[in-house]
Coordinates of C-alpha atoms and ligand atoms in Angstrom, one line a residue:
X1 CA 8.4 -2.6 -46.9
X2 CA 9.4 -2.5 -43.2
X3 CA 12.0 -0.1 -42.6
X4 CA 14.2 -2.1 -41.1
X5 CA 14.3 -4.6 -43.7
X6 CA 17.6 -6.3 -44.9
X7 CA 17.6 -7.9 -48.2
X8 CA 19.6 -11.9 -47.8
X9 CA 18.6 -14.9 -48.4
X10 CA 17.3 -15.2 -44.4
X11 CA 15.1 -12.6 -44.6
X12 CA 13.0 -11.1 -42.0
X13 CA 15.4 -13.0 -39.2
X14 CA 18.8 -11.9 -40.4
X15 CA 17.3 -8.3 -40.2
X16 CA 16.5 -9.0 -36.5
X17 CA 19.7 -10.3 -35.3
X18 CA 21.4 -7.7 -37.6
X19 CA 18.7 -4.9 -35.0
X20 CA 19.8 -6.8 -32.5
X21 CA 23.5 -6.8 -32.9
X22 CA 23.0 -2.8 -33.6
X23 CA 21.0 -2.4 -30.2
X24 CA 23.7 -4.3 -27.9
X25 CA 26.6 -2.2 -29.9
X26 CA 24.5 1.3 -28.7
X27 CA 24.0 -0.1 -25.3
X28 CA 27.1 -1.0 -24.7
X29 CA 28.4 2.3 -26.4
X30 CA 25.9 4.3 -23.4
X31 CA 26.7 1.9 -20.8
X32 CA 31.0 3.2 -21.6
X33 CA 29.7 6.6 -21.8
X34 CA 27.6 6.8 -18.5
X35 CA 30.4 4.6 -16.3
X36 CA 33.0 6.9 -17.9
X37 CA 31.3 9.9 -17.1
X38 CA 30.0 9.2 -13.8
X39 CA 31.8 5.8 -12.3
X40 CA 35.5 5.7 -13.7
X41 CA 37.8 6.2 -11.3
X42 CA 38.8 9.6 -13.0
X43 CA 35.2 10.9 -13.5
X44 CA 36.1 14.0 -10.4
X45 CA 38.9 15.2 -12.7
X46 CA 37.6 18.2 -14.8
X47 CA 37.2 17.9 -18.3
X48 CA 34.8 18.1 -21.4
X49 CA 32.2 15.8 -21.1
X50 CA 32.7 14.8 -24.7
X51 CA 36.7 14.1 -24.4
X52 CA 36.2 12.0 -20.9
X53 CA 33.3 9.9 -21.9
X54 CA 35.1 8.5 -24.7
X55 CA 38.4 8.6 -26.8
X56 CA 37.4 9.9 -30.0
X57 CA 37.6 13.8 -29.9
X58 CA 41.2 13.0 -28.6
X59 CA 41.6 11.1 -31.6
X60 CA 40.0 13.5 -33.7
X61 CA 42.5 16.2 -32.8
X62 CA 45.8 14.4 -32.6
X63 CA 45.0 13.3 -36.2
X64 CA 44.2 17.1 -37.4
X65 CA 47.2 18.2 -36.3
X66 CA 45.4 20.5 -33.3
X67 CA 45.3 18.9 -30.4
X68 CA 48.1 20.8 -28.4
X69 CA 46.2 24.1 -29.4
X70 CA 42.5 22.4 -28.7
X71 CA 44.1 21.6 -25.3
X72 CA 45.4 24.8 -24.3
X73 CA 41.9 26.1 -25.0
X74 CA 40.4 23.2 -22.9
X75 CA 43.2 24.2 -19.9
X76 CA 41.9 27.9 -19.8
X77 CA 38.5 26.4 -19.0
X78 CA 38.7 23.9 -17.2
X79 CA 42.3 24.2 -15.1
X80 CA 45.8 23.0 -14.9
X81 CA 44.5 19.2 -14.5
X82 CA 42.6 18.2 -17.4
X83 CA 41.2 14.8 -18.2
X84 CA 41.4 14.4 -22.2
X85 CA 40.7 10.8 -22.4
X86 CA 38.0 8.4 -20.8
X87 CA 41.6 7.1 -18.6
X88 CA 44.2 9.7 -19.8
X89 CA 44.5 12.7 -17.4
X90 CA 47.4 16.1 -19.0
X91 CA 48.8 18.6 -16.8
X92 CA 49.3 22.2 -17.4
X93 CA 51.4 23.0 -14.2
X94 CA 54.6 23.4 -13.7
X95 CA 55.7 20.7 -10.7
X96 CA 54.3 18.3 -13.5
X97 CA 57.9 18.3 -14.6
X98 CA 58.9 17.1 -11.4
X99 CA 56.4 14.8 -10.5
X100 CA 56.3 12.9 -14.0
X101 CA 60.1 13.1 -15.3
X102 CA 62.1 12.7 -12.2
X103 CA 62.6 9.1 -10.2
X104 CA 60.7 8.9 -7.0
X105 CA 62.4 9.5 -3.7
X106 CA 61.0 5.3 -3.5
X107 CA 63.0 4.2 -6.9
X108 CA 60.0 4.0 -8.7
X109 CA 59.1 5.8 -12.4
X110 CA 56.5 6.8 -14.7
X111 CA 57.2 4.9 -17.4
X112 CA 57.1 6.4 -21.2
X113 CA 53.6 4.8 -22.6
X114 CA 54.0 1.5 -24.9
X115 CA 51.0 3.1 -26.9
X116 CA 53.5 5.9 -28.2
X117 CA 56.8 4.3 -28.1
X118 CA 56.3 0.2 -28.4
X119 CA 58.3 -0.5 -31.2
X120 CA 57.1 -2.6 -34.0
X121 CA 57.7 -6.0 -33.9
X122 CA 60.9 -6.7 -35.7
X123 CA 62.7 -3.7 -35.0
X124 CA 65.1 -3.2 -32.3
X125 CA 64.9 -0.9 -29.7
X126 CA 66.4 2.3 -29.5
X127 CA 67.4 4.7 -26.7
X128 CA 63.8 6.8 -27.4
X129 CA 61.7 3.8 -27.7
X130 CA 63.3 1.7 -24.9
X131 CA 60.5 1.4 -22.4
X132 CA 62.0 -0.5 -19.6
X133 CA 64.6 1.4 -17.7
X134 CA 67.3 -0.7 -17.5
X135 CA 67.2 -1.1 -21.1
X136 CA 67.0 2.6 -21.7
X137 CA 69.8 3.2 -19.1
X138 CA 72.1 0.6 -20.7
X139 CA 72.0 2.7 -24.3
X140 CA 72.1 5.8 -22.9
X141 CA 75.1 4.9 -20.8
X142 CA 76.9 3.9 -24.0
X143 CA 75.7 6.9 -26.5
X144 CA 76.4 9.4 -23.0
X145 CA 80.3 9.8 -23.9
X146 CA 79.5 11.6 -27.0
X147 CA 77.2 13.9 -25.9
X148 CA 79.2 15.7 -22.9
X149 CA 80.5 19.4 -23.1
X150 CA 84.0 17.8 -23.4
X151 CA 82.8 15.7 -26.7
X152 CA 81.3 19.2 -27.7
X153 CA 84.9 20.7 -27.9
X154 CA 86.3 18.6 -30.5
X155 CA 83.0 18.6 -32.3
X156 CA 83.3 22.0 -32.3
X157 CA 85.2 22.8 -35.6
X158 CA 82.4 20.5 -37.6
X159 CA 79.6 22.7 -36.1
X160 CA 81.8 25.9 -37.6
X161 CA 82.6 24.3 -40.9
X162 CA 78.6 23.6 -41.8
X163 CA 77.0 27.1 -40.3
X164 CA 80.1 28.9 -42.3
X165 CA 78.6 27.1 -45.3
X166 CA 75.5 27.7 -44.6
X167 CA 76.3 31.9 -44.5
X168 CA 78.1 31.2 -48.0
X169 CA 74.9 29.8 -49.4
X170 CA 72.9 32.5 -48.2
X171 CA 75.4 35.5 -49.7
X172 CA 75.1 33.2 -52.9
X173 CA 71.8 33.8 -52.9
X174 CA 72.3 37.7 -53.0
X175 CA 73.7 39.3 -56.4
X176 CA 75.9 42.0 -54.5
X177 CA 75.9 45.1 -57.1
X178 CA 77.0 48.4 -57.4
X179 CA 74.1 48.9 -54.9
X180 CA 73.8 46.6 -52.2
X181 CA 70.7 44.0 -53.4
X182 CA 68.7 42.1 -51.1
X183 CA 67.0 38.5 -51.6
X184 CA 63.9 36.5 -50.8
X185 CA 64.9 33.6 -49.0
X186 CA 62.6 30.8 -47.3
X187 CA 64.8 30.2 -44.3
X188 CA 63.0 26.4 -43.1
X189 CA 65.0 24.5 -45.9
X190 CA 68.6 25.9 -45.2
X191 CA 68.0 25.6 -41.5
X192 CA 67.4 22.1 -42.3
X193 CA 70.1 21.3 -44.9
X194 CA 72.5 22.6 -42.0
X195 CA 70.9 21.1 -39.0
X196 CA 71.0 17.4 -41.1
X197 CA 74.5 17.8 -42.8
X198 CA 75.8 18.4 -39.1
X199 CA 74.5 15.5 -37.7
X200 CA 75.4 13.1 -40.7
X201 CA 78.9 14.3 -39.6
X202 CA 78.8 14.0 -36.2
X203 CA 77.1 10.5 -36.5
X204 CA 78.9 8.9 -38.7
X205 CA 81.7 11.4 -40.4
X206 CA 79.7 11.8 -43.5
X207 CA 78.2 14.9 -44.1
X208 CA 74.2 13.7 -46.1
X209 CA 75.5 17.0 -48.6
X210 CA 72.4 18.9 -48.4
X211 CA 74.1 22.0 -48.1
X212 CA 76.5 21.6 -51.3
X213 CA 74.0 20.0 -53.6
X214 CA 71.7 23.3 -51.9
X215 CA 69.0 20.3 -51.6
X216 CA 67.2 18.0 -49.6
X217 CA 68.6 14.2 -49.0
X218 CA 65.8 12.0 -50.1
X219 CA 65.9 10.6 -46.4
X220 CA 64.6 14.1 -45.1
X221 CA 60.9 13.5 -46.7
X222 CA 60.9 10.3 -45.7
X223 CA 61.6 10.9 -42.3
X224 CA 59.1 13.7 -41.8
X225 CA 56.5 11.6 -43.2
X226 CA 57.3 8.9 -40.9
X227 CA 56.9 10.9 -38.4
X228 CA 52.9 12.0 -39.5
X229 CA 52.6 8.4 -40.0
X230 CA 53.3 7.9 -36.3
X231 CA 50.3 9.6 -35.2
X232 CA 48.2 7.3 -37.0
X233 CA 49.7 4.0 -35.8
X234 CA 49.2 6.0 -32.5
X235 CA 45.5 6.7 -33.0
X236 CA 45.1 3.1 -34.0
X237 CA 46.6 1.3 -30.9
X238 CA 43.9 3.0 -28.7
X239 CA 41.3 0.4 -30.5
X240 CA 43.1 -3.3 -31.0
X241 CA 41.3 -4.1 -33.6
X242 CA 41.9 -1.3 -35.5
X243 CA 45.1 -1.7 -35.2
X244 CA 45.0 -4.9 -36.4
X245 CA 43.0 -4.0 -39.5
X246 CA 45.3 -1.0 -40.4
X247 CA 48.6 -3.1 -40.1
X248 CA 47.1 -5.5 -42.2
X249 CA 46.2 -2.7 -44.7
X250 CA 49.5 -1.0 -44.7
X251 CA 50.5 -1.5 -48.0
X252 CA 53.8 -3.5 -48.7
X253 CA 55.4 -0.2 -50.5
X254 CA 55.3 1.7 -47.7
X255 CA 56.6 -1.4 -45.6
X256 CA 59.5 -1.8 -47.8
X257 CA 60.3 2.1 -47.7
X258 CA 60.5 1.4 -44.2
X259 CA 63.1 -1.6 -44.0
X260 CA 65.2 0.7 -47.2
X261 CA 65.0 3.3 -44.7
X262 CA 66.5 1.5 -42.0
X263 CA 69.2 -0.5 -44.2
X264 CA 70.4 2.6 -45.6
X265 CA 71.2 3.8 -41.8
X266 CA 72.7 0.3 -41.2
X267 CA 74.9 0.7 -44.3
X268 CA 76.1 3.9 -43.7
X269 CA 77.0 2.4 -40.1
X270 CA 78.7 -0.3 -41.4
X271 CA 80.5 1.6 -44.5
X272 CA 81.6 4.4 -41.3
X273 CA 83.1 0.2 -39.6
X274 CA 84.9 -0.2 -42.2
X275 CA 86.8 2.8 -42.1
X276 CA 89.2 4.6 -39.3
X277 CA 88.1 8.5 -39.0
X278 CA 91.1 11.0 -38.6
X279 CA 88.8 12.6 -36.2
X280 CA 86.1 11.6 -33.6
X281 CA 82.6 10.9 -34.2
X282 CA 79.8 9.7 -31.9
X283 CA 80.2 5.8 -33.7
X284 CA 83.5 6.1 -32.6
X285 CA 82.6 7.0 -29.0
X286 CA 80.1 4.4 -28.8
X287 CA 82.7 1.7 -30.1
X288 CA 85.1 2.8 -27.3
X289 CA 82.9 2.5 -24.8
X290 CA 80.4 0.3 -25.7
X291 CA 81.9 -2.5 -28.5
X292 CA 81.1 -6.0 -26.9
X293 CA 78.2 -4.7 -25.4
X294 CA 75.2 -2.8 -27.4
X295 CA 73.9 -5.3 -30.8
X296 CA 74.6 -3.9 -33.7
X297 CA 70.5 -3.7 -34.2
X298 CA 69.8 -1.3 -31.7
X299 CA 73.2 1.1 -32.7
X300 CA 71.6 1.6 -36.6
X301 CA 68.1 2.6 -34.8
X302 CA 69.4 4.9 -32.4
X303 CA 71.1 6.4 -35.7
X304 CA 67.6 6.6 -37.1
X305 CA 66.5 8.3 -34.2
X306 CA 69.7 10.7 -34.3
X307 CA 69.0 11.7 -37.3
X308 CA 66.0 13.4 -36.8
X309 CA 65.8 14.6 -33.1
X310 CA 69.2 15.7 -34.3
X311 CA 68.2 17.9 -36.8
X312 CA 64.9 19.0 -36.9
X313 CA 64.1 20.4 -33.5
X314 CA 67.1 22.4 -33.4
X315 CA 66.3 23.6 -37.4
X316 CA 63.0 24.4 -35.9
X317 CA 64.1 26.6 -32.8
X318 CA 66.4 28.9 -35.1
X319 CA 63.4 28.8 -37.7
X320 CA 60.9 30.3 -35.2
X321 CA 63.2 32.1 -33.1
X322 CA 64.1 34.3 -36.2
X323 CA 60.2 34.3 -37.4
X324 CA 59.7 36.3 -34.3
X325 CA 62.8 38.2 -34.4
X326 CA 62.0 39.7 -38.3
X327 CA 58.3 40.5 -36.8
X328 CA 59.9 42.3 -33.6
X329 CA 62.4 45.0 -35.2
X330 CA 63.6 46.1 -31.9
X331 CA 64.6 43.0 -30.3
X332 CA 66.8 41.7 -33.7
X333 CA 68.3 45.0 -33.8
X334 CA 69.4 44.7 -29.8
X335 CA 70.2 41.5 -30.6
X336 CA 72.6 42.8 -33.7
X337 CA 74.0 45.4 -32.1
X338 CA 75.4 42.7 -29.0
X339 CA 76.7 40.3 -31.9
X340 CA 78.4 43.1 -34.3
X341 CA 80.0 45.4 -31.6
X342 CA 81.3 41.9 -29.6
X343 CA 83.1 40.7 -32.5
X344 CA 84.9 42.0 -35.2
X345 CA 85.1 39.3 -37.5
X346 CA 83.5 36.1 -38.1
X347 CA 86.2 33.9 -36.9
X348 CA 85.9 35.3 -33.2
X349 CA 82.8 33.8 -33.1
X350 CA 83.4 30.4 -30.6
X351 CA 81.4 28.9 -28.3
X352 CA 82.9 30.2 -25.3
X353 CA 82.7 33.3 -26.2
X354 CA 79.0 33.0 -27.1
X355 CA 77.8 31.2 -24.3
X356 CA 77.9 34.5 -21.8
X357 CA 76.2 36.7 -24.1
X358 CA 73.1 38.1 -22.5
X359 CA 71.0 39.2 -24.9
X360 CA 71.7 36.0 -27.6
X361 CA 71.1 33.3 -24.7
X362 CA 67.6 35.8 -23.9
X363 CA 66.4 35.6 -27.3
X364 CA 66.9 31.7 -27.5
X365 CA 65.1 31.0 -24.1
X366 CA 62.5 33.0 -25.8
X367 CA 62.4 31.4 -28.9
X368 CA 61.7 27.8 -26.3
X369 CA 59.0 29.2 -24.6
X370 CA 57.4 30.4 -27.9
X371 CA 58.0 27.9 -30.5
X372 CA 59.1 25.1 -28.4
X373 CA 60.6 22.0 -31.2
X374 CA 58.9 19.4 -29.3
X375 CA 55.3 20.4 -28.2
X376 CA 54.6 17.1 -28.0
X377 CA 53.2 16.3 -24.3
X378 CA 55.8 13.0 -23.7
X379 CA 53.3 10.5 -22.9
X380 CA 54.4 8.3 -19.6
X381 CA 52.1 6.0 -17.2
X382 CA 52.0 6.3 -13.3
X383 CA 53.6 3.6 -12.0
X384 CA 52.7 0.5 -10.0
X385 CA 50.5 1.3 -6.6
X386 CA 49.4 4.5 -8.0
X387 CA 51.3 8.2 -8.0
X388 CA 50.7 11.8 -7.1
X389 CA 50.9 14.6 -9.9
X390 CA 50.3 18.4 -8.9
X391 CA 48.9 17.2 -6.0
X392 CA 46.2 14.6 -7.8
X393 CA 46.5 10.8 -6.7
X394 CA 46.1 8.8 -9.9
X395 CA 45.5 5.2 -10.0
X396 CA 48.4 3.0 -11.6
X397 CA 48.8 2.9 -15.1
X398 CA 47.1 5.7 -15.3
X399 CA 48.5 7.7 -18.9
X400 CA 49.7 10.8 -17.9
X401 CA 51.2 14.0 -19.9
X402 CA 52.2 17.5 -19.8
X403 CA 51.4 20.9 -21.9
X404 CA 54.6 22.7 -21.9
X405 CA 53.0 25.1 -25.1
X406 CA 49.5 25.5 -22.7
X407 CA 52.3 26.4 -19.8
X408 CA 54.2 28.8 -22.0
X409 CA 51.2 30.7 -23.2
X410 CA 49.7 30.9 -19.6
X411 CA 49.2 34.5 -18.4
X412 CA 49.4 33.5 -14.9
X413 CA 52.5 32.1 -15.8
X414 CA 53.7 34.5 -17.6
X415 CA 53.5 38.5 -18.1
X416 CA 52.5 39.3 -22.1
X417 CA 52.5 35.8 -22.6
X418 CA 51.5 36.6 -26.5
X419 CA 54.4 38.9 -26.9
X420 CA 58.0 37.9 -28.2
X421 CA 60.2 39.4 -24.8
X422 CA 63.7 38.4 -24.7
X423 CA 64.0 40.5 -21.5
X424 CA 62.1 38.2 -19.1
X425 CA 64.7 36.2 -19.7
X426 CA 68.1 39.0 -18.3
X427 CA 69.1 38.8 -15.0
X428 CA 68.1 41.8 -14.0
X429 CA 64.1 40.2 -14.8
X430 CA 64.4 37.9 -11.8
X431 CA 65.8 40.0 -9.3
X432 CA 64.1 43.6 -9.8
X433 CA 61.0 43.8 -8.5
X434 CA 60.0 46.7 -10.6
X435 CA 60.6 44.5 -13.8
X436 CA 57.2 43.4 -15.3
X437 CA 58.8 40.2 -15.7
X438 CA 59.8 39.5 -11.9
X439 CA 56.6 37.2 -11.1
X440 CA 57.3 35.1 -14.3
X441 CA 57.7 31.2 -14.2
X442 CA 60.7 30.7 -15.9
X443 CA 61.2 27.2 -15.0
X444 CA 58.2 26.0 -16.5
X445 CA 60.0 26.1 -19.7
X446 CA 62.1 23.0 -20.3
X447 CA 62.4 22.6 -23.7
X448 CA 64.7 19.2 -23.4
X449 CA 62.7 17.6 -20.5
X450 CA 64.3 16.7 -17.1
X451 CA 65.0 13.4 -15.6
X452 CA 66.7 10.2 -16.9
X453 CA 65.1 10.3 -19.9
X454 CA 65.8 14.4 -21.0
X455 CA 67.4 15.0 -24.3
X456 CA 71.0 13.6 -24.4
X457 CA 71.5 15.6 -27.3
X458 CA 71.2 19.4 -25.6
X459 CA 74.7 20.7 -25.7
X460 CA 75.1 19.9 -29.4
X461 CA 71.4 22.1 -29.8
X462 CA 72.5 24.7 -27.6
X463 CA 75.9 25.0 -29.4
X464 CA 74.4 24.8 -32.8
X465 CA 71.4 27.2 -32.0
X466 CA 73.6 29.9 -30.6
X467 CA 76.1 29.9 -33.4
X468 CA 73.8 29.8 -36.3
X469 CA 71.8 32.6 -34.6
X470 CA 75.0 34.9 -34.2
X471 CA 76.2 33.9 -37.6
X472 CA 73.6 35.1 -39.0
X473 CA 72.9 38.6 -37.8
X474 CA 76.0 39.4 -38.2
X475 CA 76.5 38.7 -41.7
X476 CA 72.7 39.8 -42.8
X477 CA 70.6 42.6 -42.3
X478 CA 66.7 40.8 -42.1
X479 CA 63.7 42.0 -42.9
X480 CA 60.5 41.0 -42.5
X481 CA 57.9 40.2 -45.5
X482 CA 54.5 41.7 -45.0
X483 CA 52.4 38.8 -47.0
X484 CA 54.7 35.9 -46.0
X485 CA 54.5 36.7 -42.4
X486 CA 53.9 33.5 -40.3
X487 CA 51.9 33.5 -37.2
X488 CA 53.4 30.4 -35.3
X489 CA 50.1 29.3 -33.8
X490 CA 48.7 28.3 -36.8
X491 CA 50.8 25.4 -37.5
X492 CA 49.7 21.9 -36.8
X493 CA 52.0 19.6 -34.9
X494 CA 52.3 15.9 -35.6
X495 CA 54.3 14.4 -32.7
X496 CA 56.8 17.4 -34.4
X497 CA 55.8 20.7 -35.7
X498 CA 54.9 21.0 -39.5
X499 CA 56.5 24.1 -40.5
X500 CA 55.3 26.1 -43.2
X501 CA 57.8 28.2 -45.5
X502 CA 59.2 31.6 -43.7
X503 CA 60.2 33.5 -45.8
X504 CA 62.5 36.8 -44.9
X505 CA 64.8 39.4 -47.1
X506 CA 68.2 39.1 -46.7
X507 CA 70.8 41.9 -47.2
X508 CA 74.7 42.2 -46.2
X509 CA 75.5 43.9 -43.3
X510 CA 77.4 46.8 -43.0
X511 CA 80.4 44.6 -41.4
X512 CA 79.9 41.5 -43.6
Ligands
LIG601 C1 66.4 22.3 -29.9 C2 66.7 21.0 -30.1 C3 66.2 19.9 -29.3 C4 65.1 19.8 -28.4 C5 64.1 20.9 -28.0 C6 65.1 18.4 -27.9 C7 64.1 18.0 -27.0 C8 64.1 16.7 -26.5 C9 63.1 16.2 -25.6 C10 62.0 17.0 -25.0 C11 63.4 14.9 -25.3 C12 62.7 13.9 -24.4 C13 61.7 13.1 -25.2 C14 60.8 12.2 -24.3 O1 60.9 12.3 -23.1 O2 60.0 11.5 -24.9 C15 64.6 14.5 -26.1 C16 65.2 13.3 -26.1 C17 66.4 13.0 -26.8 N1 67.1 13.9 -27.6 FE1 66.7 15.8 -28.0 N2 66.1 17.7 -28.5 C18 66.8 18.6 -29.3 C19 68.0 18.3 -30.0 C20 68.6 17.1 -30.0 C21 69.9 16.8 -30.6 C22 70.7 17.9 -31.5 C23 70.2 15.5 -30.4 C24 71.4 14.7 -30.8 C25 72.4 15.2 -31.5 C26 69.2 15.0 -29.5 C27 69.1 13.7 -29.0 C28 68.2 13.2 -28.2 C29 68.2 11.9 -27.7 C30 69.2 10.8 -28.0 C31 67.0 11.7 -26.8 C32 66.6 10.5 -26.1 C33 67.1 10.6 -24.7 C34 66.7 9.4 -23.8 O3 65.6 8.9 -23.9 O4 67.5 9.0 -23.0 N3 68.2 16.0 -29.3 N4 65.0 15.7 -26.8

C-alpha cells in the first residue's frame, strides 16, 4: 500500500486532494512564518524567533500559568522592548507607564484590547471592560464618589469592625495555656474571608459572612475559577474559529453557573434597593449621583467586578507581603517594634495615624514591587495613526503591554533586586547618596496603574492593607515554617496570581 493512502469510498483521489489540502496548509503556515519573521512591520523589534514568527508559544505560556516569568527571562535577553507575538510587541521600561496609560498631549489613547476585555455578547458592560472611553468615563464618573479619601472616612469603621474580627479568629485559633501556645495557621484563606466580607459591606451593606461562618462563600471559587477560565476564552480569540468552536463547546452547566452568578449579584443589588441603609455604602453613592443615568445592567456587573478586584488583590498583597516578612526576621521585627512602641492598645490604631508611619508604608511598597496583585501586563492597542512607546514608533493597532514583575525584578533597576528591602523604600534611600538604594527606580513600581483607567479602588487597598498589616504584628508574634516556606516565584498567574497555602505560627504578643 502507498503510504499515503486514505481509505473512502473515492479512493486514490480523495487521498490527493486530502495531500493537497495538507501541502497548501504547510505552505501557507511557512509563507506566515517567513513574512512574520522577515517582512512584518515589527520584524526589527527583538524577540525569539519562535514567539515572533507565530502566536503559539505565547499561547502556550499564558495557558501554563508562566508567561510573566517566561517573559522576564525573554527581557534579560533580549532588552526592555520585546516582541512576544507575530503583532504584539511588551515593554520592560519604565516610561512605558507613561507612554501607554496616560492621554496623549493630542487627546488621543491606547485603548485597552477588545481581545482581553470584549465582553460577551449579552452581558453589559462594566467600568473594567468598557472599551470606548466615553463609555468607561461615564461609569467611572458615577462609581468615583465612593471611592475618594472623603468616602474612605466614613467607611472607615467597617474596615475596623472586619480586621478586629479577623484578629479574634486568629487568637481563636490559639489555645492560650498556662504556657503561652502557638498555632499553625494558613494565612491565604483568612486574608480572603476578610478582604471579601469587607467589600460585601461596602458594596452593598451586607457583609458575604466568611469570616463568622470561618469559611468560604460559595461565590469565592466560582469567581477564581472564572477568572482561569478567562485566559482560555483569551487564548481562543487569537484564532476565530477556535473561538467559535470552544463557545460552541462550552457546556450549558458552566453557562448557567455563569448567568446564577450574575443574578445572585443582581439580587443582592436589588434586595440592598429595597432597603434604606443607616449608613453609607458605595450603591448608595452611586444612586445619589448617578440614579436616572447608569442601567441597572451595567451597576450588577460593575458589582461583579467589585467583588473580586475588591478583594483579592489586596488579600494577595498582605499574603505575600507577610510571606516575605516571616522569611526576613529582621525586617518583621523593625516592623514590630514601630507598630508596638507607637501604640499602646489596639484601638489607637486609625488610619491617620498609620498613614505616616515609615517603616509600615516601606514594607508595603515592598511587598508591590515583590508580589505585585496584578502582574498581569494590562493589554491596550496604539491608537489610530500609529504611537511612540520608549522611544519605538508602532504602527496603529498595534497590541501593546507592559512587565511591571520583569521591571521589579530588574537589577538595573533596582539594587538586590532578589532581596526583600523595605529600606529602599525610607526617605533617607532617595536622598543619601551613600545609601545602596539611592540609584533605584522607585517609580517603576505602580502597582494600581496610572492614567484614566488606574484602579479607582486604591484608597480602600491602601487603608485596608495598612491596617490589617499593623493589626496583626501587633497582636501576634510570627514565625516562619521551615517546610511550608513559599518562594513567591514559583506561583503561576492566570490574569491574577494563584496562590498556594502560606502557612506561618502564630503566637500572642507580649502586649496583646
Ligand atoms: C492591592 C490591591 C489592588 C491593586 C494592586 C489593584 C490594581 C488595579 C489595577 C492595576 C487596575 C488597572 C487595570 C487595567 O488597566 O486593566 C485596577 C483597576 C480597578 N480597580 Fe483595583 N486594585 C486593587 C484593589 C482594588 C480595590 C480594593 C477596589 C475596589 C474596592 C478596586 C477597584 C478597581 C476598579 C473599579 C478598577 C477599574 C478602574 C477603571 O477602569 O476605571 N481595586 N486595579
Amino acid at each position: 500500500m502507498a503510504p499515503f493512502t486514505i481509505l473512502d469510498s473515492d479512493g486514490p483521489y480523495a487521498s490527493s486532494k486530502f495531500i493537497i489540502a495538507l501541502l497548501v496548509l504547510v505552505a501557507y503556515f511557512i509563507f506566515g512564518v517567513v513574512r512574520n519573521l522577515f517582512f512584518h512591520p515589527l520584524s526589527k523589534i527583538p524577540g525569539p524567533p519562535a514567539w515572533s514568527a507565530s502566536r503559539l508559544p505565547f499561547i502556550w505560556s499564558l495557558l501554563r500559568g508562566t508567561l510573566i516569568h517566561d517573559v522576564e527571562k525573554l527581557h534579560r535577553k533580549y532588552g526592555p522592548v520585546l516582541r512576544i507575538a507575530p503583532d504584539e510587541v511588551t515593554f520592560a521600561g519604565e516610561e512605558a507607564y507613561q507612554d501607554i496609560f496616560q492621554i496623549r498631549p493630542d487627546g488621543k489613547q491606547f485603548l485597552k484590547d477588545a481581545v482581553w476585555w470584549e465582553t460577551q455578547p449579552g452581558l453589559p458592560e462594566t467600568i473594567l471592560s468598557a472599551i470606548n472611553p466615553d463609555a468607561h468615563s461615564h461609569i467611572r464618573k458615577i462609581f468615583a464618589p465612593a471611592f475618594t479619601p472623603r468616602a474612605l472616612r466614613d467607611q472607615e469603621p467597617i474596615l475596623q469592625r472586619y480586621i478586629n474580627l479577623l484578629v479574634e479568629r486568629l487568637r481563636d485559633q490559639i489555645v492560650v495555656g498556662p504556657e503561652r501556645k502557638s498555632a499553625r495557621v494558613d494565612l491565604v484563606p483568612w486574608l480572603n474571608f476578610t478582604t471579601f466580607d469587607i467589600i460585601g459591606d461596602l458594596g452593598f451593606g451586607d457583609s458575604f459572612d466568611c469570616l463568622q461562618n470561618s469559611r468560604y462563600h460559595p461565590w469565592t471559587k466560582l469567581l477564581f475559577s472564572s477568572v482561569k477560565a478567562a485566559t482560555w476564552v483569551a487564548s481562543a480569540r487569537f484564532y476565530p474559529l477556535v473561538e467559535f468552536l470552544l463557545m460552541k463547546c462550552i457546556p450549558p452547566s458552566l453557562m448557567k453557573t455563569q448567568t446564577d452568578h450574575y443574578n445572585r449579584i443582581a439580587n443582592k443589588v436589588q434586595q440592598r434597593l429595597n432597603f434604606e441603609v443607616q449608613r453609607p455604602d458605595i450603591l448608595s453613592d452611586v444612586l445619589k449621583d448617578g440614579k436616572e443615568t447608569l442601567p441597572i445592567g451595567e451597576v450588577n456587573s460593575t458589582f461583579m467586578i467589585l467583588t473580586t478586584g475588591g478583594s483579592e488583590t489586596t488579600a494577595t498583597l498582605v499574603s505575600g507581603t507577610l510571606n516575605y516578612l516571616v522569611q526576613c526576621p529582621q525586617k518583621l521585627s523593625k516592623l514590630t517594634r514601630e507598630i508596638r512602641s507607637r501604640f499602646q492598645n489596639d484601638s489607637e490604631i486609625t488610619l491617620d495615624a498609620l498613614r505616616d508611619l515609615p517603616y509600615l508604608n516601606a514594607v508595603i511598597n515592598e511587598g508591590f514591587r515583590m508580589c505585585p496583585p496584578v502582574p498581569w501586563v494590562l493589554p491596550r492597542r496604539v491608537p489610530e495613526g500609529g504611537g511612540a512607546v520608549c522611544g519605538v514608533w508602532l504602527p496603529e493597532r498595534t497590541p501593546v503591554s507592559i512587565q511591571a514583575y520583569t521591571m521589579s525584578r530588574d537589577p538595573t533597576y533596582f539594587h538586590s533586586p532578589s532581596s526583600f528591602e523595605p529600606e529602599r523604600w525610607l526617605p533617607e534611600a532617595s536622598t543619601n547618596p551613600q545609601s545602596p538604594f539611592f540609584k533605584d527606580r522607585r517609580g517603576a513600581v505602580q502597582p494600581f496603574s496610572v492614567g484614566p483607567r488606574n484602579c479607582l479602588g486604591q484608597h480602600i487597598a491602601m487603608a485596608e492593607i495598612r491596617l490589617m498589616l499593623s493589626k496583626l504584628v501587633r497582636t501576634f508574634d510570627f514565625e516562619v515554617i521551615e517546610e511550608a516556606k513559599v518562594k513567591w516565584e514559583d506561583l503561576r498567574v492566570f490574569l491574577l496570581l494563584e496562590k498556594k497555602p502560606i502557612e506561618v505560627n502564630i503566637k500572642l504578643s507580649e502586649v496583646a
